[in-house]
Tab-separated table of C-alpha atoms in Angstrom:
chain	number	residue	atom	x	y	z
A	1	MET	CA	-38.584	-91.905	31.665
A	2	ALA	CA	-36.144	-90.277	34.077
A	3	THR	CA	-36.394	-87.852	36.223
A	4	ILE	CA	-34.701	-85.129	35.325
A	5	LEU	CA	-34.629	-81.684	37.400
A	6	TYR	CA	-33.093	-78.527	35.423
A	7	ASP	CA	-30.828	-77.043	37.256
A	8	LEU	CA	-29.607	-73.729	37.028
A	9	CYS	CA	-25.559	-73.347	36.853
A	10	GLY	CA	-22.776	-70.770	36.570
A	11	GLU	CA	-20.267	-71.212	33.933
A	12	ASP	CA	-18.934	-74.537	34.932
A	13	PRO	CA	-21.520	-76.462	34.142
A	14	ALA	CA	-21.066	-78.396	37.510
A	15	VAL	CA	-21.307	-74.860	39.762
A	16	ARG	CA	-25.124	-75.545	40.989
A	17	PHE	CA	-26.009	-72.925	43.397
A	18	SER	CA	-29.926	-71.560	42.689
A	19	PRO	CA	-31.486	-71.545	46.927
A	20	PRO	CA	-35.012	-72.880	44.960
A	21	CYS	CA	-33.337	-75.558	42.882
A	22	TRP	CA	-31.390	-76.590	45.790
A	23	ILE	CA	-34.358	-77.133	47.694
A	24	VAL	CA	-35.931	-79.265	45.036
A	25	LYS	CA	-33.017	-81.434	45.202
A	26	LEU	CA	-32.665	-81.768	48.514
A	27	ALA	CA	-36.247	-82.490	48.590
A	28	LEU	CA	-35.599	-85.360	45.901
A	29	LEU	CA	-33.284	-87.202	47.803
A	30	HIS	CA	-35.358	-86.539	51.096
A	31	LYS	CA	-37.728	-88.710	48.544
A	32	GLY	CA	-34.921	-91.776	48.235
A	33	LEU	CA	-36.227	-90.681	44.253
A	34	ASP	CA	-33.677	-91.583	41.587
A	35	PHE	CA	-33.126	-88.061	39.495
A	36	GLU	CA	-30.201	-86.820	37.415
A	37	THR	CA	-29.950	-82.816	36.944
A	38	ALA	CA	-29.161	-81.258	33.379
A	39	PRO	CA	-27.363	-77.958	34.337
A	40	LEU	CA	-28.796	-74.468	32.338
A	41	GLY	CA	-27.415	-71.366	31.823
A	42	PHE	CA	-29.853	-67.812	32.987
A	43	THR	CA	-30.165	-66.719	29.229
A	44	GLU	CA	-30.836	-70.386	27.497
A	45	LYS	CA	-34.457	-70.266	27.670
A	46	GLU	CA	-34.709	-71.988	24.195
A	47	ASN	CA	-33.254	-74.969	25.881
A	48	TYR	CA	-35.256	-74.855	29.059
A	49	PRO	CA	-38.600	-77.586	28.826
A	50	ASP	CA	-40.968	-74.978	29.592
A	51	ALA	CA	-39.224	-71.942	27.772
A	52	ASP	CA	-42.481	-70.172	28.041
A	53	TYR	CA	-41.862	-70.763	31.798
A	54	GLY	CA	-38.069	-69.304	31.470
A	55	ARG	CA	-37.195	-70.034	35.105
A	56	LEU	CA	-35.508	-72.989	36.740
A	57	PRO	CA	-36.321	-75.346	38.528
A	58	ILE	CA	-38.251	-77.746	36.181
A	59	LEU	CA	-38.834	-81.588	37.161
A	60	ARG	CA	-39.474	-83.627	34.231
A	61	ASP	CA	-40.820	-86.650	36.184
A	62	GLY	CA	-42.104	-89.718	33.620
A	63	ASP	CA	-44.429	-87.365	32.287
A	64	ALA	CA	-45.217	-85.135	34.289
A	65	LEU	CA	-43.786	-81.603	33.588
A	66	VAL	CA	-43.976	-79.286	37.284
A	67	THR	CA	-42.671	-75.832	37.619
A	68	ASP	CA	-41.845	-73.585	40.360
A	69	SER	CA	-40.430	-74.981	43.840
A	70	ALA	CA	-42.561	-74.557	45.969
A	71	ASP	CA	-45.471	-76.400	43.051
A	72	ILE	CA	-42.440	-78.939	42.513
A	73	VAL	CA	-42.052	-79.668	46.298
A	74	ALA	CA	-46.402	-79.987	46.653
A	75	TYR	CA	-46.125	-82.688	43.926
A	76	LEU	CA	-43.827	-84.919	45.068
A	77	ASP	CA	-45.655	-85.178	48.150
A	78	ASN	CA	-48.755	-85.631	46.775
A	79	THR	CA	-47.124	-88.200	43.660
A	80	TYR	CA	-44.808	-90.011	46.435
A	81	ALA	CA	-46.384	-90.381	50.107
A	82	GLU	CA	-43.453	-91.803	51.867
A	83	ARG	CA	-41.405	-89.874	53.907
A	84	PRO	CA	-43.272	-87.074	53.487
A	85	LEU	CA	-41.589	-83.243	53.336
A	86	VAL	CA	-44.106	-82.150	55.706
A	87	ALA	CA	-45.443	-84.651	57.653
A	88	THR	CA	-49.060	-82.150	58.734
A	89	ASP	CA	-50.802	-79.451	58.048
A	90	ALA	CA	-49.222	-77.403	60.370
A	91	GLU	CA	-45.852	-78.157	59.493
A	92	ARG	CA	-46.853	-76.457	56.206
A	93	ALA	CA	-48.086	-73.325	57.006
A	94	ALA	CA	-44.688	-73.268	58.927
A	95	VAL	CA	-42.589	-73.829	55.692
A	96	ASP	CA	-44.938	-71.170	54.741
A	97	PHE	CA	-44.415	-68.567	57.933
A	98	ILE	CA	-40.344	-69.571	57.560
A	99	GLY	CA	-40.125	-68.488	53.856
A	100	GLY	CA	-42.387	-65.066	54.288
A	101	PHE	CA	-39.543	-64.604	57.146
A	102	LEU	CA	-36.293	-65.304	54.647
A	103	GLY	CA	-38.347	-63.417	51.983
A	104	ALA	CA	-38.386	-60.389	53.996
A	105	TYR	CA	-34.846	-60.231	56.557
A	106	VAL	CA	-32.783	-62.557	55.140
A	107	PHE	CA	-32.988	-62.632	51.530
A	108	PRO	CA	-32.924	-59.116	50.337
A	109	PRO	CA	-29.821	-58.040	52.242
A	110	VAL	CA	-27.528	-61.584	51.114
A	111	ALA	CA	-29.660	-60.734	47.938
A	112	LYS	CA	-27.127	-57.212	47.908
A	113	ARG	CA	-23.920	-59.005	48.787
A	114	MET	CA	-24.432	-62.069	46.794
A	115	PHE	CA	-24.829	-60.574	43.048
A	116	VAL	CA	-21.449	-59.504	42.613
A	117	HIS	CA	-20.849	-63.061	43.156
A	118	VAL	CA	-23.779	-64.642	40.830
A	119	HIS	CA	-22.516	-62.030	38.146
A	120	ALA	CA	-18.801	-63.830	38.523
A	121	ALA	CA	-19.982	-66.959	38.922
A	122	ILE	CA	-22.610	-67.753	35.504
A	123	ARG	CA	-21.639	-68.188	31.506
A	124	PRO	CA	-19.914	-64.850	30.158
A	125	GLN	CA	-22.759	-64.542	28.225
A	126	ASP	CA	-25.127	-64.519	30.637
A	127	ARG	CA	-23.543	-61.802	32.679
A	128	ASP	CA	-24.955	-58.570	30.848
A	129	TYR	CA	-28.880	-60.100	31.034
A	130	PHE	CA	-27.468	-60.759	34.517
A	131	ARG	CA	-26.696	-57.570	35.567
A	132	GLU	CA	-28.867	-55.545	33.778
A	133	SER	CA	-31.816	-57.176	35.360
A	134	ARG	CA	-30.985	-57.317	39.030
A	135	GLU	CA	-29.311	-53.763	38.827
A	136	GLU	CA	-32.770	-52.274	37.317
A	137	ARG	CA	-34.659	-54.241	40.714
A	138	LEU	CA	-32.092	-52.749	42.706
A	139	GLY	CA	-31.887	-49.291	41.170
A	140	MET	CA	-28.006	-49.057	41.993
A	141	THR	CA	-24.943	-51.314	40.369
A	142	LEU	CA	-24.144	-54.347	42.205
A	143	GLU	CA	-21.309	-53.593	43.600
A	144	ALA	CA	-22.823	-50.141	45.777
A	145	ALA	CA	-25.441	-52.328	46.193
A	146	ALA	CA	-22.959	-54.666	47.838
A	147	ASP	CA	-20.955	-52.429	49.239
A	148	GLY	CA	-23.924	-51.212	51.438
A	149	VAL	CA	-24.809	-53.760	53.082
A	150	PRO	CA	-23.313	-53.976	57.091
A	151	ASP	CA	-21.738	-56.226	58.474
A	152	ASP	CA	-24.420	-57.007	60.596
A	153	ALA	CA	-27.460	-56.476	57.952
A	154	VAL	CA	-28.788	-60.455	59.551
A	155	ALA	CA	-27.489	-60.161	62.556
A	156	GLY	CA	-31.428	-60.385	63.929
A	157	PRO	CA	-32.480	-62.714	61.859
A	158	MET	CA	-30.347	-65.322	62.163
A	159	ALA	CA	-30.277	-64.788	65.547
A	160	VAL	CA	-34.085	-66.234	65.000
A	161	LEU	CA	-33.440	-68.850	62.825
A	162	ALA	CA	-30.564	-70.155	65.577
A	163	ALA	CA	-33.284	-70.172	68.028
A	164	PRO	CA	-35.192	-73.607	67.369
A	165	LEU	CA	-32.006	-74.661	66.390
A	166	ALA	CA	-30.604	-74.646	70.434
A	167	THR	CA	-32.732	-77.850	71.182
A	168	ARG	CA	-33.178	-79.487	68.720
A	169	PRO	CA	-30.794	-80.769	65.072
A	170	PHE	CA	-33.194	-79.842	62.524
A	171	PHE	CA	-36.276	-77.219	62.090
A	172	GLY	CA	-38.261	-80.824	61.541
A	173	GLY	CA	-37.355	-82.091	64.403
A	174	ALA	CA	-35.199	-85.185	64.746
A	175	GLN	CA	-35.195	-85.361	61.222
A	176	PRO	CA	-35.263	-82.738	58.781
A	177	ASN	CA	-38.333	-81.321	56.925
A	178	LEU	CA	-38.701	-79.093	54.202
A	179	ALA	CA	-38.160	-76.068	56.736
A	180	ASP	CA	-34.592	-77.647	56.460
A	181	TYR	CA	-34.249	-77.572	52.781
A	182	GLN	CA	-35.813	-73.803	52.555
A	183	VAL	CA	-33.213	-72.196	54.856
A	184	ALA	CA	-30.859	-74.605	53.365
A	185	GLY	CA	-31.145	-73.399	49.988
A	186	LEU	CA	-30.171	-69.731	50.734
A	187	PHE	CA	-27.053	-70.643	52.700
A	188	LEU	CA	-26.170	-73.408	49.619
A	189	TRP	CA	-26.461	-70.448	47.374
A	190	MET	CA	-23.359	-68.511	49.971
A	191	ARG	CA	-21.166	-70.975	49.886
A	192	ILE	CA	-21.100	-72.253	46.590
A	193	ALA	CA	-21.066	-68.779	44.538
A	194	ALA	CA	-19.067	-66.599	47.014
A	195	PRO	CA	-15.888	-66.819	47.642
A	196	ALA	CA	-15.969	-66.181	51.673
A	197	PRO	CA	-18.651	-66.609	54.387
A	198	LEU	CA	-20.552	-63.153	53.702
A	199	PHE	CA	-22.047	-62.894	57.434
A	200	GLU	CA	-21.544	-64.367	61.258
A	201	THR	CA	-23.552	-67.373	61.989
A	202	PRO	CA	-24.345	-67.853	65.811
A	203	THR	CA	-23.110	-71.555	66.180
A	204	ALA	CA	-26.357	-73.323	66.430
A	205	LEU	CA	-27.235	-72.275	63.182
A	206	SER	CA	-23.196	-73.052	61.562
A	207	ALA	CA	-23.879	-76.589	63.099
A	208	TRP	CA	-26.645	-77.216	61.602
A	209	PHE	CA	-25.804	-76.132	58.034
A	210	ASP	CA	-23.423	-78.698	58.815
A	211	ARG	CA	-25.442	-81.472	59.204
A	212	MET	CA	-27.367	-80.438	56.218
A	213	LEU	CA	-23.910	-80.372	54.225
A	214	ASP	CA	-24.020	-83.924	55.853
A	215	LEU	CA	-27.505	-85.364	54.564
A	216	TYR	CA	-27.400	-88.170	51.542
A	217	ASP	CA	-23.786	-89.121	51.816
A	218	GLY	CA	-22.517	-85.298	51.732
A	219	TYR	CA	-24.316	-84.358	48.640
A	220	ALA	CA	-24.398	-80.633	49.574
A	221	ARG	CA	-21.281	-80.788	51.001
A	222	GLY	CA	-19.488	-82.442	48.002
A	223	ALA	CA	-21.139	-79.503	45.615
A	224	PRO	CA	-18.806	-77.825	43.372
A	225	LYS	CA	-18.280	-74.202	44.562
A	226	ALA	CA	-17.410	-71.141	42.050
A	227	ALA	CA	-14.112	-70.118	41.350
A	228	ALA	CA	-12.803	-67.712	43.899
B	1	MET	CA	-58.375	-80.887	93.233
B	2	ALA	CA	-59.611	-78.570	90.712
B	3	THR	CA	-57.003	-76.917	87.921
B	4	ILE	CA	-57.130	-73.471	88.810
B	5	LEU	CA	-54.850	-70.810	86.510
B	6	TYR	CA	-53.034	-68.265	88.589
B	7	ASP	CA	-53.836	-65.155	85.962
B	8	LEU	CA	-52.931	-61.864	86.210
B	9	CYS	CA	-55.410	-58.975	86.522
B	10	GLY	CA	-56.346	-55.500	86.011
B	11	GLU	CA	-58.112	-53.284	88.928
B	12	ASP	CA	-61.368	-54.611	87.417
B	13	PRO	CA	-60.118	-58.489	88.431
B	14	ALA	CA	-62.024	-59.459	85.416
B	15	VAL	CA	-59.737	-57.903	83.183
B	16	ARG	CA	-57.041	-60.460	82.088
B	17	PHE	CA	-54.340	-59.052	79.631
B	18	SER	CA	-51.489	-60.748	80.177
B	19	PRO	CA	-50.192	-62.513	76.901
B	20	PRO	CA	-48.651	-65.693	78.590
B	21	CYS	CA	-52.206	-66.582	80.641
B	22	TRP	CA	-54.128	-65.717	77.738
B	23	ILE	CA	-51.399	-69.213	75.303
B	24	VAL	CA	-52.209	-71.243	79.117
B	25	LYS	CA	-56.022	-70.333	79.534
B	26	LEU	CA	-56.461	-71.402	74.810
B	27	ALA	CA	-53.844	-74.305	75.249
B	28	LEU	CA	-56.681	-75.565	78.219
B	29	LEU	CA	-59.460	-74.805	76.833
B	30	HIS	CA	-57.671	-76.558	73.348
B	31	LYS	CA	-57.755	-79.781	75.647
B	32	GLY	CA	-61.185	-79.040	76.756
B	33	LEU	CA	-59.958	-79.468	80.509
B	34	ASP	CA	-62.598	-77.387	82.746
B	35	PHE	CA	-60.586	-75.178	84.765
B	36	GLU	CA	-60.908	-71.897	86.872
B	37	THR	CA	-59.354	-69.076	87.376
B	38	ALA	CA	-57.952	-67.214	89.779
B	39	PRO	CA	-56.721	-63.504	88.951
B	40	LEU	CA	-54.139	-61.870	90.833
B	41	GLY	CA	-51.880	-58.764	90.376
B	42	PHE	CA	-48.377	-57.537	89.912
B	43	THR	CA	-47.323	-56.994	93.492
B	44	GLU	CA	-49.227	-59.221	95.256
B	45	LYS	CA	-46.464	-61.760	94.854
B	46	GLU	CA	-47.133	-63.572	98.707
B	47	ASN	CA	-50.657	-64.534	97.360
B	48	TYR	CA	-49.229	-66.356	94.267
B	49	PRO	CA	-49.349	-69.950	94.802
B	50	ASP	CA	-44.498	-70.035	93.877
B	51	ALA	CA	-43.875	-66.517	96.101
B	52	ASP	CA	-40.480	-67.102	94.499
B	53	TYR	CA	-41.249	-67.654	90.948
B	54	GLY	CA	-42.973	-64.326	91.690
B	55	ARG	CA	-44.730	-64.505	88.298
B	56	LEU	CA	-47.685	-65.621	86.000
B	57	PRO	CA	-49.044	-67.872	84.545
B	58	ILE	CA	-48.845	-70.762	87.095
B	59	LEU	CA	-50.772	-73.869	86.623
B	60	ARG	CA	-51.945	-75.739	89.546
B	61	ASP	CA	-53.702	-78.812	88.308
B	62	GLY	CA	-54.408	-81.481	91.181
B	63	ASP	CA	-51.297	-81.886	92.913
B	64	ALA	CA	-49.041	-80.214	90.183
B	65	LEU	CA	-47.715	-77.140	90.834
B	66	VAL	CA	-46.282	-75.635	87.476
B	67	THR	CA	-44.480	-72.021	86.617
B	68	ASP	CA	-43.970	-70.765	83.126
B	69	SER	CA	-46.205	-70.586	80.277
B	70	ALA	CA	-44.137	-72.795	77.903
B	71	ASP	CA	-43.879	-75.788	81.018
B	72	ILE	CA	-47.064	-75.470	81.385
B	73	VAL	CA	-48.106	-75.889	77.740
B	74	ALA	CA	-45.398	-79.139	77.720
B	75	TYR	CA	-46.790	-80.264	81.057
B	76	LEU	CA	-50.489	-80.468	79.396
B	77	ASP	CA	-49.774	-82.233	76.259
B	78	ASN	CA	-47.135	-84.662	77.876
B	79	THR	CA	-50.361	-85.443	81.100
B	80	TYR	CA	-53.292	-85.129	78.211
B	81	ALA	CA	-52.353	-86.593	75.398
B	82	GLU	CA	-55.853	-86.300	73.718
B	83	ARG	CA	-55.902	-82.933	71.305
B	84	PRO	CA	-52.633	-82.420	71.597
B	85	LEU	CA	-51.185	-78.543	71.160
B	86	VAL	CA	-48.725	-79.228	69.110
B	87	ALA	CA	-48.141	-82.611	66.675
B	88	THR	CA	-44.899	-83.576	65.521
B	89	ASP	CA	-41.311	-82.012	66.662
B	90	ALA	CA	-41.302	-80.374	63.235
B	91	GLU	CA	-44.386	-78.135	64.966
B	92	ARG	CA	-42.945	-77.859	68.622
B	93	ALA	CA	-40.038	-76.292	66.063
B	94	ALA	CA	-42.206	-74.236	64.466
B	95	VAL	CA	-43.821	-72.803	68.350
B	96	ASP	CA	-40.278	-72.181	69.315
B	97	PHE	CA	-39.275	-70.186	65.803
B	98	ILE	CA	-42.654	-68.203	66.067
B	99	GLY	CA	-41.831	-67.375	69.620
B	100	GLY	CA	-38.586	-65.845	68.916
B	101	PHE	CA	-39.875	-64.258	65.634
B	102	LEU	CA	-42.340	-62.169	68.374
B	103	GLY	CA	-40.295	-61.437	70.822
B	104	ALA	CA	-37.301	-60.091	67.966
B	105	TYR	CA	-40.226	-58.015	65.825
B	106	VAL	CA	-43.208	-57.688	67.237
B	107	PHE	CA	-43.730	-57.831	71.040
B	108	PRO	CA	-40.615	-54.488	71.298
B	109	PRO	CA	-42.926	-51.727	69.282
B	110	VAL	CA	-46.119	-53.593	70.850
B	111	ALA	CA	-45.201	-53.335	74.000
B	112	LYS	CA	-44.128	-49.577	73.629
B	113	ARG	CA	-46.888	-48.677	72.804
B	114	MET	CA	-48.713	-51.083	74.915
B	115	PHE	CA	-46.770	-50.273	78.132
B	116	VAL	CA	-49.041	-46.835	79.141
B	117	HIS	CA	-52.551	-48.497	78.745
B	118	VAL	CA	-51.597	-52.039	81.016
B	119	HIS	CA	-50.297	-49.057	83.063
B	120	ALA	CA	-53.586	-46.884	83.463
B	121	ALA	CA	-55.299	-50.719	83.395
B	122	ILE	CA	-53.966	-52.429	87.015
B	123	ARG	CA	-54.523	-52.080	90.591
B	124	PRO	CA	-53.553	-48.449	91.373
B	125	GLN	CA	-51.101	-49.750	93.895
B	126	ASP	CA	-49.440	-52.169	91.182
B	127	ARG	CA	-48.399	-48.924	88.612
B	128	ASP	CA	-45.492	-47.250	90.617
B	129	TYR	CA	-43.229	-50.612	90.073
B	130	PHE	CA	-45.041	-51.820	86.756
B	131	ARG	CA	-43.911	-47.668	85.793
B	132	GLU	CA	-40.806	-47.989	87.443
B	133	SER	CA	-39.388	-51.476	86.520
B	134	ARG	CA	-40.487	-50.804	82.884
B	135	GLU	CA	-39.030	-47.646	82.533
B	136	GLU	CA	-35.613	-49.099	83.693
B	137	ARG	CA	-36.124	-51.296	80.814
B	138	LEU	CA	-36.836	-49.022	78.766
B	139	GLY	CA	-34.592	-46.512	79.106
B	140	MET	CA	-36.933	-43.873	79.041
B	141	THR	CA	-40.568	-42.816	80.462
B	142	LEU	CA	-43.775	-44.524	79.526
B	143	GLU	CA	-45.107	-41.835	77.225
B	144	ALA	CA	-42.152	-41.280	75.509
B	145	ALA	CA	-41.676	-44.941	74.760
B	146	ALA	CA	-45.482	-44.878	73.296
B	147	ASP	CA	-44.772	-41.671	71.404
B	148	GLY	CA	-41.738	-42.982	69.608
B	149	VAL	CA	-43.198	-45.785	67.810
B	150	PRO	CA	-44.125	-45.108	64.474
B	151	ASP	CA	-47.382	-46.020	63.202
B	152	ASP	CA	-46.019	-48.586	61.037
B	153	ALA	CA	-43.213	-50.344	63.205
B	154	VAL	CA	-44.786	-53.603	62.952
B	155	ALA	CA	-46.307	-52.819	59.373
B	156	GLY	CA	-42.943	-55.829	57.594
B	157	PRO	CA	-43.736	-58.337	61.267
B	158	MET	CA	-47.971	-58.168	60.400
B	159	ALA	CA	-47.203	-58.713	56.066
B	160	VAL	CA	-44.938	-61.879	57.100
B	161	LEU	CA	-47.494	-63.328	59.769
B	162	ALA	CA	-50.239	-62.561	57.642
B	163	ALA	CA	-48.568	-64.949	54.715
B	164	PRO	CA	-49.371	-68.258	56.012
B	165	LEU	CA	-52.781	-66.811	56.652
B	166	ALA	CA	-53.801	-66.081	52.699
B	167	THR	CA	-54.261	-69.591	52.178
B	168	ARG	CA	-55.566	-71.489	55.529
B	169	PRO	CA	-57.514	-70.636	58.526
B	170	PHE	CA	-55.086	-71.198	61.336
B	171	PHE	CA	-51.236	-71.332	61.655
B	172	GLY	CA	-51.910	-75.186	62.427
B	173	GLY	CA	-53.664	-76.079	59.519
B	174	ALA	CA	-57.649	-76.169	59.349
B	175	GLN	CA	-57.709	-76.182	62.894
B	176	PRO	CA	-55.987	-73.659	66.034
B	177	ASN	CA	-52.619	-75.407	67.258
B	178	LEU	CA	-50.313	-73.657	69.802
B	179	ALA	CA	-48.720	-71.619	66.793
B	180	ASP	CA	-52.145	-69.523	67.026
B	181	TYR	CA	-52.838	-69.442	70.499
B	182	GLN	CA	-48.720	-67.945	71.070
B	183	VAL	CA	-49.664	-65.100	68.348
B	184	ALA	CA	-53.169	-64.728	69.859
B	185	GLY	CA	-51.765	-64.131	73.010
B	186	LEU	CA	-50.320	-60.805	71.747
B	187	PHE	CA	-53.498	-59.375	70.519
B	188	LEU	CA	-55.705	-60.541	73.071
B	189	TRP	CA	-53.072	-58.562	75.239
B	190	MET	CA	-54.019	-54.872	72.979
B	191	ARG	CA	-57.609	-56.268	72.837
B	192	ILE	CA	-57.806	-56.461	75.918
B	193	ALA	CA	-55.607	-52.901	77.655
B	194	ALA	CA	-55.911	-50.917	74.868
B	195	PRO	CA	-58.687	-48.129	74.272
B	196	ALA	CA	-58.342	-48.490	70.583
B	197	PRO	CA	-55.878	-50.603	67.677
B	198	LEU	CA	-52.530	-49.693	67.911
B	199	PHE	CA	-51.521	-50.348	64.331
B	200	GLU	CA	-52.841	-51.362	61.288
B	201	THR	CA	-53.140	-55.410	60.899
B	202	PRO	CA	-53.543	-57.081	57.401
B	203	THR	CA	-56.865	-58.633	56.509
B	204	ALA	CA	-55.616	-62.120	56.654
B	205	LEU	CA	-54.631	-61.633	60.508
B	206	SER	CA	-58.077	-59.659	61.139
B	207	ALA	CA	-59.655	-62.211	59.712
B	208	TRP	CA	-57.703	-64.952	61.541
B	209	PHE	CA	-57.788	-63.278	64.597
B	210	ASP	CA	-61.461	-63.116	64.840
B	211	ARG	CA	-62.003	-66.531	63.842
B	212	MET	CA	-59.748	-66.824	67.705
B	213	LEU	CA	-62.423	-64.861	68.970
B	214	ASP	CA	-64.905	-67.406	67.692
B	215	LEU	CA	-62.798	-70.488	69.491
B	216	TYR	CA	-64.576	-72.105	72.357
B	217	ASP	CA	-68.045	-70.309	72.643
B	218	GLY	CA	-66.539	-67.063	71.948
B	219	TYR	CA	-64.332	-67.411	75.444
B	220	ALA	CA	-62.056	-64.721	74.676
B	221	ARG	CA	-64.300	-62.565	72.505
B	222	GLY	CA	-66.400	-62.292	76.479
B	223	ALA	CA	-63.319	-61.676	77.726
B	224	PRO	CA	-64.027	-58.235	79.449
B	225	LYS	CA	-61.879	-54.747	78.343
B	226	ALA	CA	-60.309	-52.323	80.371
B	227	ALA	CA	-62.367	-49.606	81.063
B	228	ALA	CA	-61.284	-46.462	78.067
């Protein structure tokens, strides 16, 4: 049985912007595993291989069905020992630390600017669900949330992310590891679903993202973007 | 020739509060190296083994004289391969990331509250120098800086630091590594030079700090505190 990643998609099924789905795709590429992706929209839960879970990514790997990006990457390292995504306990702790940092300092302002673009990029039948669920979470309209984010909202966090990249090509060192894929997920979200860059990015960080786009025969660079 | 760490001290020469000096002491303990410490005050630069450098820590190790805590820990890992402080490139990147995070989000508010306590703890002849240099940096008196820090100033960053510790004892995983010593330096600064806790600390982080105090026969727990 093949390995299939069920991957959130836009109105164009080739447009795949979900950060946690990207973490898993880059992890599968890192492992050198053959996989297919299956596009699914936000609201077609009945077609999700685990409809009760109701979220993506979900990985089908032979007989195994694994949900949640963190559980999927742990499953991949446990099942396929070659080319570990994290090589030591301390690397795993660092991934958790960076994940917490992104969640606290980077994701909230980025999401506020992104949601209007995601809304425009997804299938028309998904838009009411998306708008209502996000506006309830934000306590305001998608448009008001986007307009309320200052241009320098992530300047400080971007500088913190850039610092370790001043002296090495990847968060993983000479080669990328799971920390790189975790940060790249957020940057790919912006690259694919927003029509133009949302925030200024420090040089060390944009050079790193260029390297990420080149990995695995330019897999991420070649990923279709939403129509502007 | 012995290994000597030149260590910043307070009015009581047994009181050692400097965060970068603590990083090096914990690194030396981690390595299992025999070392002595030599206490030096802020302004007795003429007694520093490298007076031109004019800062501490400085490590004398046989014929080698190494300045700057980051360079000292790199020297230790390069010179003594056993018990690495960081085992992989990715762990080194994580240390740089956490260092940048501490510098951007934790050190500034902590320092604003700490400087009045450091001023009280240091040698009388060092106090004018300390006050003038810090007040120039702050653009206000030490007292105004301390009073201006809200109680929740580091609540967000503390939560980010605590997250990876919810599922493992140390930032290094099952055992501490350089990331732990880096964070512990800041907490030991507060423990030793402030008369009472300055900020609320999440449970996972205070439990971690307790473990840090216990390491190496309770070396840090036994370190004398400044008189209240």
